[in-house]
Coordinates of C-alpha atoms and ligand atoms in Angstrom, one line a residue:
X1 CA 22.3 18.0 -16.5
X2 CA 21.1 14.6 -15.4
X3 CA 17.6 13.9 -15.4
X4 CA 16.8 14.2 -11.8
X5 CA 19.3 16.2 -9.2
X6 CA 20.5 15.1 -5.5
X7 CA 18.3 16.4 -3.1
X8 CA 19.5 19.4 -0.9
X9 CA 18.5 19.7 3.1
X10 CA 16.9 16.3 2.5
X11 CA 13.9 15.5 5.2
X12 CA 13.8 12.1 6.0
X13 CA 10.4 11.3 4.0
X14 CA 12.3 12.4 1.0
X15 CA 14.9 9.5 0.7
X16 CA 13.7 6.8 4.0
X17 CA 13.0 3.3 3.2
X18 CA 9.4 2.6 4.3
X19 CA 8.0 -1.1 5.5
X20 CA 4.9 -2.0 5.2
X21 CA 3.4 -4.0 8.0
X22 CA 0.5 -5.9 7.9
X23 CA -0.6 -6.2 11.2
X24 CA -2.8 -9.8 11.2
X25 CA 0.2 -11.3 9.7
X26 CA 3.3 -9.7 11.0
X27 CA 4.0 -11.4 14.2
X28 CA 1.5 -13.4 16.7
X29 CA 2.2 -12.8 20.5
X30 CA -0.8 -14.0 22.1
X31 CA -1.1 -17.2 19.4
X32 CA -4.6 -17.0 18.5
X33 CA -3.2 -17.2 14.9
X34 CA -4.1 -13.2 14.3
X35 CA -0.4 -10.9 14.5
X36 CA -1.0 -8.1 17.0
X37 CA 1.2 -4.7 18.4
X38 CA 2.6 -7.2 21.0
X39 CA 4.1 -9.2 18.3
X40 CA 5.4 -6.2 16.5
X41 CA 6.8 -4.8 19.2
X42 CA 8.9 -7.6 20.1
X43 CA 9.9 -8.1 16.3
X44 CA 11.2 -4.8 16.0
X45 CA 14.8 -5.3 16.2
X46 CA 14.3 -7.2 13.0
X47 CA 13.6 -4.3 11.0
X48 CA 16.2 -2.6 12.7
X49 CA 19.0 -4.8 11.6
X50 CA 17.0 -5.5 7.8
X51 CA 17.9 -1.4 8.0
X52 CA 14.5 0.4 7.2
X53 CA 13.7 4.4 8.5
X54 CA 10.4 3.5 9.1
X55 CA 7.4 1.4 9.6
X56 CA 3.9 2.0 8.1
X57 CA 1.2 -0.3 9.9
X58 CA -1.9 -0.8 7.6
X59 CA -5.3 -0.7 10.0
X60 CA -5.1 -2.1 13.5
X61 CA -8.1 0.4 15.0
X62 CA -11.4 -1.2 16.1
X63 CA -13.1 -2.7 13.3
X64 CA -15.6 -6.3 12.3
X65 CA -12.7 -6.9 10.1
X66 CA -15.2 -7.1 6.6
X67 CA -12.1 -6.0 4.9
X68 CA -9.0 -6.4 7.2
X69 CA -9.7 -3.5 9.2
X70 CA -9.6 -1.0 6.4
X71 CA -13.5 -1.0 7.9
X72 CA -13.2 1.1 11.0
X73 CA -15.5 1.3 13.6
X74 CA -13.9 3.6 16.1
X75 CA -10.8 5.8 14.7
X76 CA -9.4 6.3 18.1
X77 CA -9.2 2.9 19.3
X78 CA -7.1 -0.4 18.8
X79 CA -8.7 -3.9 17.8
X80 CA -9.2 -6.5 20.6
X81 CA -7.7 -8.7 18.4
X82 CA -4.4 -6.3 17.8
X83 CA -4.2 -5.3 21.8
X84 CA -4.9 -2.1 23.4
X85 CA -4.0 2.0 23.0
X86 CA -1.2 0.8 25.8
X87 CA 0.2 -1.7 23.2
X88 CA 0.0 0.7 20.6
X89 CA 2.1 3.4 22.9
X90 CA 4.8 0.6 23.9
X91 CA 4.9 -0.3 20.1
X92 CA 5.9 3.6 19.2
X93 CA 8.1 3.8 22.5
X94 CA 10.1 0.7 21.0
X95 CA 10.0 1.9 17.5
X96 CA 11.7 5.4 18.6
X97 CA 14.0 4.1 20.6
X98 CA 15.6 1.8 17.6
X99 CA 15.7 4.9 15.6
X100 CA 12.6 3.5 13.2
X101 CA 9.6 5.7 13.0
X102 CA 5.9 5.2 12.6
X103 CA 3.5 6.0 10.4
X104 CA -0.1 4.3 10.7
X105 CA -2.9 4.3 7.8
X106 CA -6.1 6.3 7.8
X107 CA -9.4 5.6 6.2
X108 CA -11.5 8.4 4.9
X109 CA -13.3 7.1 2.3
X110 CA -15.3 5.2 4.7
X111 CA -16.0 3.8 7.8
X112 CA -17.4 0.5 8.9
X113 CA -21.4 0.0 8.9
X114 CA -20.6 -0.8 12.3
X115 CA -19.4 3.2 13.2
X116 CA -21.6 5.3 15.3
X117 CA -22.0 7.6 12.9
X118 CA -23.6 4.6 10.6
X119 CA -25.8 3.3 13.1
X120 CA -27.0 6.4 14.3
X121 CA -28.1 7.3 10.7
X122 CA -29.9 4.2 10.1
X123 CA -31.9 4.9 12.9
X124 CA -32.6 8.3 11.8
X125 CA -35.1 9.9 9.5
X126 CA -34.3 10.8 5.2
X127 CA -32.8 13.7 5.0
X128 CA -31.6 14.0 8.7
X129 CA -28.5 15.2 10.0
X130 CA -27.3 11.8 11.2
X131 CA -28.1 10.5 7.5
X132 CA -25.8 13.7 6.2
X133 CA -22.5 12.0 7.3
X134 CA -22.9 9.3 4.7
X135 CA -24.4 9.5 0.8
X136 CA -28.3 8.3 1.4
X137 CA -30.2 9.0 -1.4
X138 CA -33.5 7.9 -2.8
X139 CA -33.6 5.6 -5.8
X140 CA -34.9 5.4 -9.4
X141 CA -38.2 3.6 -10.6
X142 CA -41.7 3.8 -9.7
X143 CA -40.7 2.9 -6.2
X144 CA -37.6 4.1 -5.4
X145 CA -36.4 0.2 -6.3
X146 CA -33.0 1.1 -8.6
X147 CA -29.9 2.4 -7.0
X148 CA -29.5 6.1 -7.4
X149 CA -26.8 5.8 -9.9
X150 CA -24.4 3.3 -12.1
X151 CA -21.7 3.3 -9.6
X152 CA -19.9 -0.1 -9.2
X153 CA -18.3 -1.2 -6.1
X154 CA -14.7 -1.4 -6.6
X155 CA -15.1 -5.2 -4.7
X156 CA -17.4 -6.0 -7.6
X157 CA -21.7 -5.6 -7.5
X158 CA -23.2 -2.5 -7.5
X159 CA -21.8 0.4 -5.1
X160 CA -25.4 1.1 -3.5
X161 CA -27.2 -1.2 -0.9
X162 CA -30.4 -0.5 0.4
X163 CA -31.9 0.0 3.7
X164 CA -35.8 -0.7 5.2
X165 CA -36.9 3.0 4.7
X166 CA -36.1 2.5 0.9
X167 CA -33.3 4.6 1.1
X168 CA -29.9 3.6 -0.7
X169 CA -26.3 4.5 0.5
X170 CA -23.1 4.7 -1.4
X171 CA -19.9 2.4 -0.8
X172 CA -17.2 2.3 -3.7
X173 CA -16.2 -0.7 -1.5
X174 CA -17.6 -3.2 0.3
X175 CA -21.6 -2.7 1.6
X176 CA -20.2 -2.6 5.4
X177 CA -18.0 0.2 3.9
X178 CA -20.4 3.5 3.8
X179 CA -18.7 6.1 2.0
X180 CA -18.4 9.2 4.2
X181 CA -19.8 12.5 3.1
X182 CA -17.1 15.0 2.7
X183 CA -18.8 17.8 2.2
X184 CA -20.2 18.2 5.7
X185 CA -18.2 19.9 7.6
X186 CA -19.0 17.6 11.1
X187 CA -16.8 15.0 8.9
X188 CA -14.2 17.4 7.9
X189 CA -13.7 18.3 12.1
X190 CA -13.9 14.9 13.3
X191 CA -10.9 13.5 11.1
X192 CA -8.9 16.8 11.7
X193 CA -9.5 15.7 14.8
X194 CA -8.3 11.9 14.8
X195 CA -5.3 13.2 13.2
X196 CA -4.6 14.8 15.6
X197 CA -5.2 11.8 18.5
X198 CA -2.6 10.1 16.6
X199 CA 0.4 12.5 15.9
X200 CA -0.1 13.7 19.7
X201 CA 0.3 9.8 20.6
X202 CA 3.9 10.2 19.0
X203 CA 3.2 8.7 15.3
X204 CA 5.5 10.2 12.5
X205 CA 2.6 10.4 9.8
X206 CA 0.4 8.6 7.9
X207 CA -0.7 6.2 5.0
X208 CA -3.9 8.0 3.6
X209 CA -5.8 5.1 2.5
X210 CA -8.4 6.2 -1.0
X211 CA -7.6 9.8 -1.0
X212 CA -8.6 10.0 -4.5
X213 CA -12.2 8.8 -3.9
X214 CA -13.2 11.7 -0.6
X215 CA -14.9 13.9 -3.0
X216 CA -18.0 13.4 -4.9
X217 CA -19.5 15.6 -8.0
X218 CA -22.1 16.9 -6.6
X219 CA -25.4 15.2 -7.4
X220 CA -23.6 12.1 -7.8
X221 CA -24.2 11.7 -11.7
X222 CA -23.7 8.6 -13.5
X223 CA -20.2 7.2 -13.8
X224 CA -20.1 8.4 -18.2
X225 CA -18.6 5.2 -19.5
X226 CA -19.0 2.3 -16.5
X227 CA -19.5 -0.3 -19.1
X228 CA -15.9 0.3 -19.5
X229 CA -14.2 1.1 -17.3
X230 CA -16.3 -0.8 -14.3
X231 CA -15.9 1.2 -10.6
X232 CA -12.8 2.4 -11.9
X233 CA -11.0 4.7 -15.0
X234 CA -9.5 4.9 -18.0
X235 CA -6.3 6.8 -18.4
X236 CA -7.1 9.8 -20.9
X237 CA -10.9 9.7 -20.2
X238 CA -12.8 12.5 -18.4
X239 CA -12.7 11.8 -14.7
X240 CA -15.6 9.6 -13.3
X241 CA -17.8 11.9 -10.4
X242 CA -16.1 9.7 -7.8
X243 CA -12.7 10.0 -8.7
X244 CA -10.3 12.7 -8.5
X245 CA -12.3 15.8 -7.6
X246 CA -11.1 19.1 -6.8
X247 CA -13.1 19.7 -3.6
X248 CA -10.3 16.9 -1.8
X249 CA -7.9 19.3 -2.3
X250 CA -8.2 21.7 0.5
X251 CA -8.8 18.7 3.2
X252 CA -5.3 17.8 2.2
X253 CA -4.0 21.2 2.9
X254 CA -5.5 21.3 6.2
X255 CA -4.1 18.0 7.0
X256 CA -0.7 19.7 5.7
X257 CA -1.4 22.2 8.2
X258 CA -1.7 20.4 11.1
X259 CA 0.9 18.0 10.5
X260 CA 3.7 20.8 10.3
X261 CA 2.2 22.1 13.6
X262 CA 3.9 19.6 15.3
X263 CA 7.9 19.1 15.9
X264 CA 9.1 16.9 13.9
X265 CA 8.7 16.1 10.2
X266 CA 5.4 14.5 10.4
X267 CA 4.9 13.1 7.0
X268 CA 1.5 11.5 4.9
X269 CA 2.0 9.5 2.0
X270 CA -1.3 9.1 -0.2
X271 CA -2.7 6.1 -1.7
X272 CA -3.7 8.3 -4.5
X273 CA -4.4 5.9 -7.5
X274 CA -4.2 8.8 -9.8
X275 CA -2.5 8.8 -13.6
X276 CA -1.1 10.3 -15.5
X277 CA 1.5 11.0 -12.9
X278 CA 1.5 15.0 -13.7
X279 CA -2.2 14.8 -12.3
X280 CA -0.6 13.2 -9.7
X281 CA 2.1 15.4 -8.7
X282 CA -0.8 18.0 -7.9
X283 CA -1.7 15.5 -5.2
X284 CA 1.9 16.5 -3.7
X285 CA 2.2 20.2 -4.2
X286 CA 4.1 21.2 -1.2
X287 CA 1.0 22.4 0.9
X288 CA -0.6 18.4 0.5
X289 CA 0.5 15.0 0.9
X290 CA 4.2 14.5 1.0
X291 CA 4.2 11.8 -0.9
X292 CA 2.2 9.7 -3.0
X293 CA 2.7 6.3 -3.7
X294 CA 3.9 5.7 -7.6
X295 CA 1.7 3.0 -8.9
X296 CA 2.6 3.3 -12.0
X297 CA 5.9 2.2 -11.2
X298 CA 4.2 -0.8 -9.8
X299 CA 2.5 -1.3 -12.1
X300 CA 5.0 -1.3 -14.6
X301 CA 5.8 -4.5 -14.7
X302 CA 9.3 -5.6 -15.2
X303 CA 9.2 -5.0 -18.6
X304 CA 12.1 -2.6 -19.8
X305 CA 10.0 0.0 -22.5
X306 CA 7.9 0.1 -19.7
X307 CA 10.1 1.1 -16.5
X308 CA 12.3 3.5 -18.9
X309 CA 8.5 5.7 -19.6
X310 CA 7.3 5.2 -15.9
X311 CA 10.9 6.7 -14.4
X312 CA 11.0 9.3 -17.0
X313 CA 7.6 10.4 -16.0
X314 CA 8.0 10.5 -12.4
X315 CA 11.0 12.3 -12.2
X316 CA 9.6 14.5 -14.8
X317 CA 6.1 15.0 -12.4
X318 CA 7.5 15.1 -9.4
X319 CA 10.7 16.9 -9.7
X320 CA 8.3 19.7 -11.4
X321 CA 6.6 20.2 -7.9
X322 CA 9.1 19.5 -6.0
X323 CA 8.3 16.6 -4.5
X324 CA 10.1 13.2 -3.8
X325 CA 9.7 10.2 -6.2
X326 CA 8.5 6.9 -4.5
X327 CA 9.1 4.0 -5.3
X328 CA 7.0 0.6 -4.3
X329 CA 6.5 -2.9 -5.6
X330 CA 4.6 -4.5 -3.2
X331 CA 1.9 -4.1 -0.8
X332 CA -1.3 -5.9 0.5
X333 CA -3.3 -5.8 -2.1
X334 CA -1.4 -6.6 -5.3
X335 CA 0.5 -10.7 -6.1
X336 CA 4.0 -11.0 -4.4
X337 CA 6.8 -9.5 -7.3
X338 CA 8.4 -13.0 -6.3
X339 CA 5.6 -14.7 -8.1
X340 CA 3.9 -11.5 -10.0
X341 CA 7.6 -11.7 -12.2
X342 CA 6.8 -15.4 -12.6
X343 CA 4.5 -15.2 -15.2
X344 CA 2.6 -12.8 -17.3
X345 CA 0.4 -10.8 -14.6
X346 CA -1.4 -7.5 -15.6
X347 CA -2.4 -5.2 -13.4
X348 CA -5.9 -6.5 -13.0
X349 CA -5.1 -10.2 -12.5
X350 CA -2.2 -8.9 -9.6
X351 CA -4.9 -7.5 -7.8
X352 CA -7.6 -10.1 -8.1
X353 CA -5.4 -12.3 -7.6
X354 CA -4.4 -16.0 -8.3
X355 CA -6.4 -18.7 -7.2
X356 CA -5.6 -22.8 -7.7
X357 CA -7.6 -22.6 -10.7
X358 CA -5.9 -20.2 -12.6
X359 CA -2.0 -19.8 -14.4
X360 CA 0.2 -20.8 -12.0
X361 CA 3.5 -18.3 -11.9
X362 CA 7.3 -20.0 -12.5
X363 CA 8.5 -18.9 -8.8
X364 CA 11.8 -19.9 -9.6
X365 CA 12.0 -17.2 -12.2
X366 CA 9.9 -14.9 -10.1
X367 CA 12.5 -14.7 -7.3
X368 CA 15.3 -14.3 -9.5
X369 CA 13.5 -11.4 -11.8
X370 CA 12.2 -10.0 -8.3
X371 CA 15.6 -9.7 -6.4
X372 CA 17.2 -8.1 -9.6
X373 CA 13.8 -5.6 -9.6
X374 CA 14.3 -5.1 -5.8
X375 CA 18.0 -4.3 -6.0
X376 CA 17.3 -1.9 -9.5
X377 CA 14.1 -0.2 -7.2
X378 CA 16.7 0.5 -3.6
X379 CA 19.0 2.5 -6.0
X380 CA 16.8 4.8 -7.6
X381 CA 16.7 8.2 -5.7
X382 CA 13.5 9.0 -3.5
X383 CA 11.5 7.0 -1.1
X384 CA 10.9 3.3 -1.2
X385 CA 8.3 1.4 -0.2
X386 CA 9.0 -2.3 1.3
X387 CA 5.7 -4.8 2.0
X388 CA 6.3 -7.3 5.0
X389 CA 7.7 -10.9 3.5
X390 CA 9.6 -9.6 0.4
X391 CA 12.9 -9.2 1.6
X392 CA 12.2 -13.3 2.3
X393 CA 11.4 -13.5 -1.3
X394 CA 8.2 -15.0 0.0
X395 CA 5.8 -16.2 -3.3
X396 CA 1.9 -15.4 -3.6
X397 CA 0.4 -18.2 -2.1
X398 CA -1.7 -18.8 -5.2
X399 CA -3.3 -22.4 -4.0
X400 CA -5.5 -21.1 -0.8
X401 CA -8.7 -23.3 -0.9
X402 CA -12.0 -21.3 -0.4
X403 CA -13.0 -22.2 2.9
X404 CA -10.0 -20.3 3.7
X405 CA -10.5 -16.7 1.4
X406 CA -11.5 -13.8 3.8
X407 CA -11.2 -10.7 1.2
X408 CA -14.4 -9.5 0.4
X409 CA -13.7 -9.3 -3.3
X410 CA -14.1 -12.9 -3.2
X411 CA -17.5 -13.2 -2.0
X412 CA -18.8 -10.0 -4.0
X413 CA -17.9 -11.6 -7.1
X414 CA -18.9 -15.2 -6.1
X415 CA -15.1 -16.5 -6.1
X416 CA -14.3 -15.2 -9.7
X417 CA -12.2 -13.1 -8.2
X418 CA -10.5 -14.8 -5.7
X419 CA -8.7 -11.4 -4.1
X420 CA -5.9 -10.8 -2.2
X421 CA -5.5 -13.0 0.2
X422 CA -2.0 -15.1 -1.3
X423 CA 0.1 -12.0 -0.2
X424 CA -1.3 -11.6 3.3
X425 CA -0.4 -14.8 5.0
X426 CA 1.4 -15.0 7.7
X427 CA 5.2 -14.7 7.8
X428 CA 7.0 -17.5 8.8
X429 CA 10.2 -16.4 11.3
X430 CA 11.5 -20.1 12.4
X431 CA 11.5 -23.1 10.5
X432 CA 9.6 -25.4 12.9
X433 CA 6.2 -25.4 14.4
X434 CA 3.3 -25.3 12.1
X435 CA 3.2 -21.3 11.6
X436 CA 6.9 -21.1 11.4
X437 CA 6.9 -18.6 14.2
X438 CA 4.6 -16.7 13.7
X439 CA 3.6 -17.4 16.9
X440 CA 4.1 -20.6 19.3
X441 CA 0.0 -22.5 18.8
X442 CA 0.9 -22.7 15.2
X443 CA -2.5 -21.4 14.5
X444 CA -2.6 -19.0 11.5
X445 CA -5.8 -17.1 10.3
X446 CA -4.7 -17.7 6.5
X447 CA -2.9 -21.3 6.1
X448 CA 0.8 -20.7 4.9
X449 CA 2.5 -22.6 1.5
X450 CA 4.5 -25.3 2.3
X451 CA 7.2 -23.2 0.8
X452 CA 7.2 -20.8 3.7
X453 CA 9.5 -23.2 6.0
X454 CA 12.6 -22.6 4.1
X455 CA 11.6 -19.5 3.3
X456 CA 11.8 -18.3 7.1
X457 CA 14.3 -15.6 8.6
X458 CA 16.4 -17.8 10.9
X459 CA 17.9 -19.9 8.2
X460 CA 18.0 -17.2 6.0
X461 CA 20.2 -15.1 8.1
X462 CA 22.8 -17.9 8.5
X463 CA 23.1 -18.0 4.5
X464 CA 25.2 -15.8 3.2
X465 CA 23.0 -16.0 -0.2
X466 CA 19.6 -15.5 0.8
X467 CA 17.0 -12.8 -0.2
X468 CA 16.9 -11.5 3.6
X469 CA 20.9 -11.4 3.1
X470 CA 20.4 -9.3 0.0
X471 CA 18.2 -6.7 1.5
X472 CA 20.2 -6.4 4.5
X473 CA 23.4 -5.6 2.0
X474 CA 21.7 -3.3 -0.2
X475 CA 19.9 -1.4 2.5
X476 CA 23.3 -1.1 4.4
X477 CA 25.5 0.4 0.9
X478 CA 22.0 2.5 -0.1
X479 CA 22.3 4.1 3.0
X480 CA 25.8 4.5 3.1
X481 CA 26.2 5.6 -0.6
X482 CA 23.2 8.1 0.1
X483 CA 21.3 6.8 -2.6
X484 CA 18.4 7.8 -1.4
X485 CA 19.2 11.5 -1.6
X486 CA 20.9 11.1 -5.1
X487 CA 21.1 12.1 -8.8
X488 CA 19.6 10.0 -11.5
X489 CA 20.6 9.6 -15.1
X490 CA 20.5 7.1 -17.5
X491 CA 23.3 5.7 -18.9
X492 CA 22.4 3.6 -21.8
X493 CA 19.0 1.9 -23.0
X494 CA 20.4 -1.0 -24.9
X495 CA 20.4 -4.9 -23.9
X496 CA 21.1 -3.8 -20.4
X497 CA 19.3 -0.9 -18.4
X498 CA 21.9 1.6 -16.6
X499 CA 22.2 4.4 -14.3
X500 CA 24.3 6.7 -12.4
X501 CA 23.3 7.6 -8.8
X502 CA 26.4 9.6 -6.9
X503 CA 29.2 7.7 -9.0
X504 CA 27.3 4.1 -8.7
X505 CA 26.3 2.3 -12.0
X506 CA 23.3 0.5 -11.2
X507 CA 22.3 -2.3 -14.3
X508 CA 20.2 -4.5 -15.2
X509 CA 20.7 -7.1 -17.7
X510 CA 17.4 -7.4 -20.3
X511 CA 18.8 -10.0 -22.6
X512 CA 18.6 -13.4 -22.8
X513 CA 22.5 -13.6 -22.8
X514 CA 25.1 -13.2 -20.4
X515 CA 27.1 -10.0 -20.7
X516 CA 30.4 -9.1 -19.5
X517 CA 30.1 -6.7 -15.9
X518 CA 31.2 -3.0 -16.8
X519 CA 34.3 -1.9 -15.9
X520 CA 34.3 -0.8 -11.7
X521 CA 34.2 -2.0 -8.8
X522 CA 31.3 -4.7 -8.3
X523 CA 29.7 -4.1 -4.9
X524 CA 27.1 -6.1 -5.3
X525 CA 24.6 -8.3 -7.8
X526 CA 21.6 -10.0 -7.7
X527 CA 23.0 -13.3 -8.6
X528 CA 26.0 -14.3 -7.0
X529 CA 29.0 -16.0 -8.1
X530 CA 29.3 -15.2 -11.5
X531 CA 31.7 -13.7 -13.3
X532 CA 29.3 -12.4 -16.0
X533 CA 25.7 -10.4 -15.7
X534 CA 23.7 -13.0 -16.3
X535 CA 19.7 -12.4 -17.6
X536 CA 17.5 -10.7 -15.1
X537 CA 20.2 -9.5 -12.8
X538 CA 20.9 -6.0 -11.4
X539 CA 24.6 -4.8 -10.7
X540 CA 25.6 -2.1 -8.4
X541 CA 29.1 -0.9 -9.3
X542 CA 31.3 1.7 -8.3
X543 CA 32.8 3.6 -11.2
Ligands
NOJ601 C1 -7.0 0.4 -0.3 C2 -6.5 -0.6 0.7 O1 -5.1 -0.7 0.5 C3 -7.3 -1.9 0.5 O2 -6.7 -2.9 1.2 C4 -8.7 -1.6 0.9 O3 -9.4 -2.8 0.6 C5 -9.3 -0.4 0.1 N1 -8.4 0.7 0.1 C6 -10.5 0.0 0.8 O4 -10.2 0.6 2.0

C-alpha cells in the first residue's frame, strides 16, 4: 500500500495550487510606488497563464500599515492606498472569470490600535465593557508599574504596553496590534459576521492569519519557560497559555459552519504554527480549517534526513484525519528559497531576516537548489502554496539600507533583527524603468536589487530556460498528470531522493556527483541540457 492514497471526489482545496499575493508589491496601477487591486486586477492574466487555481491576497483592508496591514482598522473596508470595495469587486469579477479563485486573509489575533473597538476602550473606564474586547489588566509592583505577565511580543520587547490609567494591554505582536479578547462573545459575533461580508462579496475562502494564538488560559499565567523559548515554543514542552488552547477550537467549527452554508466549496486555510504535526492535524479535523499550512515542511530546509521525517509525518497526520497535505516554501515573512538554499539559514535567521551586515547567501546556488526544491514540492500530492516572485526565482534582497526597513521587528529590536522586508519588494514585470514595471513613476515603497532587471517576466517568457518557464511547464504536466490528486510512495532513500505519484518518478539528486537519469521517459528537470542528473536537481519521469 503506498504511503499516502490518490484522493477520491477530490474538492478543489484538496489538490489547487495556491499564490500568494502580496498586495503592496504585486502590481502598482496608480504609481505611487504602493501595488493596489487595480494593479492586480489588470495582472491577472499572468497567473492565469503561470497556471495557478487560486489566489490568496495577504491584508489590503483599512489599516496605518504598522505591520503591512496585518493591523486592521476596519475589517470591512479596503485601504486607500489598495483602492476601494468597487476595486475589490472588479478584482473577484476578473479573477472568476479566468477560472482563478480568491481567497483573502483574516486577522483575529488582533486588530489595529487604530480600530474602533480600541479607541473606544481607551476612552473607557477599567473593567468596562469597551475595555472587555481587548486583554487590559492591571500590573504587578507597588504601583501597578510591571506588565501583568512575562509574555514577549513575538516582534521582540515585552508583549504589554501601558496606557495613562495605569492599565496594561496584551499584544503578542506589535504595541498597535491589541490582542482581541476571545472569550467575549461581542468578538466571537462580529467576526462571524465579517466572514460573512466577505464570502457574500464572492471570495472562495480564507487565509486565517495566528489562529493558534485566539485563545488565552484564562488568567493569563506566566509563559513557564520564556527564558527559553522567548514569545514562542519549544517542540515537546507543555504549551505556553498563549498558544494552542482548546477554547479556539469551537470558533473554528463555527467558521466551518458558515463557510459550507454557502454554494460553493468555500475553503480557510490556517496559519496555525502548530507542531508536532499530529497536534496539527486536529487543527483540520473535518468540521475546522481545511487546511493548514505545513511549516514544518518549510521549515525543513532542503536537507534530505530532514524532508524524508517531515513528509512522512504529514502524510502520516493528515491522512489520519482526513485532511489534505499542503505544501509551501515561501511566503512573506520567511528569506526567498532562491537565496534561503544559498547558505545555511535556520529557521530563526529566515525570518529575521538578512541584512547587509550579516552572511551573505551564494544565489547562484540558491536558484539552482530552489528550482530543483520547487519542482520536488509541485509533485508531491495535496495543496501547494506559491509566494508572488518565486516562479522568477527572485533572491531575498538581503542589502536594504535602514532608512529603507518598514517591518516592525526591526524597530522593536533596534535593527538586530532586521525583519522581513528582502522578500517583499516589489516585483519587477519589464526590464526598463526604474521599478521594472511595477508601475510606470518607477517609484517603489521598498527599493528593488539591481538583480531584479533580468530577473523580470518579459524576458523571462521569451527564454525557453528561465524559472518563470519552469513553473509554467511544471504547473501545466502537474495539472495534466493529476498530481495534485495523487498517490505518494517513496521509492528509494539513497544518494538520490525518489517517488512515485500516478506512474511519475519524481527525483532528486543529493550527491555531489552526477548520476545517470533512471530508465523512462524524462519529461522534465530542473537543469536543462544534460544528459546526467546532476547535484541538486529534481527529475520528473514517466515510467
Ligand atoms: C503572521 C503574518 O503572516 C505576519 O506577516 C504578521 O506580521 C503576523 N502574523 C501578525 O499578524
Amino acid at each position: 500500500m503506498p504511503l499516502h492514497q490518490a484522493a477520491v471526489g477530490s474538492q478543489w482545496w484538496k489538490s489547487g495550487v495556491i499564490y500568494q499575493i502580496y498586495p503592496r508589491s504585486f502590481a502598482d496601477a496608480n504609481n505611487d510606488g504602493m501595488g493596489d487591486l487595480p494593479g492586480i486586477t489588470q495582472r491577472l492574466p499572468k497567473l492565469k497563464e503561470l497556471g495557478v487555481d487560486a489566489v490568496w491576497l495577504s491584508p489590503f483592508y483599512t489599516s496605518p500599515q504598522k505591520d503591512a496591514g496585518y493591523d486592521v482598522a476596519n475589517y470591512r473596508d479596503v485601504d486607500p492606498l489598495f483602492g476601494t470595495l468597487e476595486d475589490f469587486d472588479q478584482m473577484v469579477d476578473r479573477a472568476h472569470e479566468l477560472g482563478l479563485r480568491v481567497m483573502i486573509d483574516l486577522v483575529p489575533n488582533h486588530s489595529s490600535d487604530q480600530h474602533v473597538w480600541f479607541q473606544n476602550a481607551l476612552n473607557s473606564e477599567k473593567g468596562s465593557k469597551e475595555r472587555s474586547y481587548y486583554h487590559f489588566k492591571d500590573g504587578k509592583g507597588e504601583n501597578g508599574e510591571l506588565p501583568p505577565n512575562n509574555w514577549q511580543s513575538m516582534f521582540g520587547g515585552p508583549a504589554w504596553t501601558r496606557i495613562e490609567d495605569g492599565q496594561w494591554y496584551c499584544h503578542l505582536f506589535d504595541s498597535s496590534q491589541p490582542d482581541l479578547n476571545w472569550e467575549n462573545q461581542i468578538v466571537r459575533d462580529e467576526f462571524e459576521d465579517i466572514l460573512k461580508f466577505w464570502l457574500d462579496r464572492g471570495v472562495d475562502g480564507f487565509r486565517v492569519d495566528q489562529p493558534h494564538a485566539m485563545g488565552k488560559e484564562p488568567g493569563l499565567p506566566d509563559h513557564p519557560y520564556v527564558d527559553e523559548a522567548g514569545a514562542g515554543f519549544i517542540e515537546g514542552r507543555e504549551n505556553p497559555p498563549m498558544w494552542f488552547q482548546d477554547s479556539v477550537h469551537e470558533i473554528f467549527r463555527s467558521w466551518r459552519k458558515i463557510l459550507e452554508s454557502y454554494p460553493g466549496e468555500r475553503a480557510m486555510c490556517g496559519e496555525a504554527y502548530v507542531l508536532p504535526l499530529s497536534f496539527m492535524a486536529q487543527w483540520v479535523r473535518s468540521d475546522e480549517f481545511h487546511q493548514t499550512f505545513n511549516f514544518r515542511f518549510l521549515d525543513a530546509g532542503w536537507d534530505k534526513d530532514t524532508l524524508v521525517a517531515a513528509i512522512d509525518e504529514s502524510f502520516e497526520a493528515f491522512d489520519g484525519v482526513g485532511a489534505p497535505s499542503t505544501w509551501v516554501l515561501n511566503n512573506h515573512d520567511v528569506m526567498r528559497h532562491a537565496s534561503r538554499f544559498g547558505g545555511d539559514y535556520g529557521r530563526t535567521t529566515a525570518s529575521d531576516g538578512v541584512g547587509p551586515e550579516n552572511p551573505q547567501p551564494n544565489n547562484e546556488l540558491g536558484i539552482i537548489k530552489a528550482r530543483a526544491a520547487t519542482l520536488f514540492m509541485l509533485a508531491l500530492p495535496g495543496a501547494s502554496y506559491l509566494y508572488q516572485g518565486e516562479e522568477l526565482g527572485l533572491p531575498e534582497h538581503t542589502t536594504i539600507q535602514p532608512e529603507f526597513r518598514q517591518d516592525p521587528t526591526f524597530f522593536r529590536t533596534s535593527g538586530q533583527r532586521v525583519g522581513r522586508d528582502g522578500c517583499r519588494v516589489p516585483l519587477p514585470w519589464e526590464d526598463g524603468n526604474e521599478s521594472n514595471g511595477f508601475n510606470e513613476s518607477g517609484k517603489s515603497w521598498l527599493p528593488q536589487p539591481q538583480s531584479y532587471a533580468a530577473l523580470s517576466r518579459d524576458s523571462q517568457e521569451t527564454d525557453s530556460k528561465s524559472t518563470l518557464n519552469l513553473y509554467k511547464a511544471a504547473l501545466k504536466l502537474r495539472a495534466d498528470l493529476a498530481l495534485g490528486e495523487g498517490s505518494f510512495d517513496w521509492v528509494s532513500t539513497s544518494e538520490s531522493l525518489s517517488f512515485v505519484n500516478n506512474g511519475i518518478l519524481v527525483v532528486h539528486n543529493f550527491s555531489n556527483e552526477s548520476i545517470p537519469f533512471p530508465d523512462g521517459e524524462v519529461l522534465l528537470t530542473s537543469s536543462y541540457g544534460q544528459t546526467r542528473l546532476l547535484p541538486n536537481t529534481t527529475a520528473w519521469i514517466r515510467l
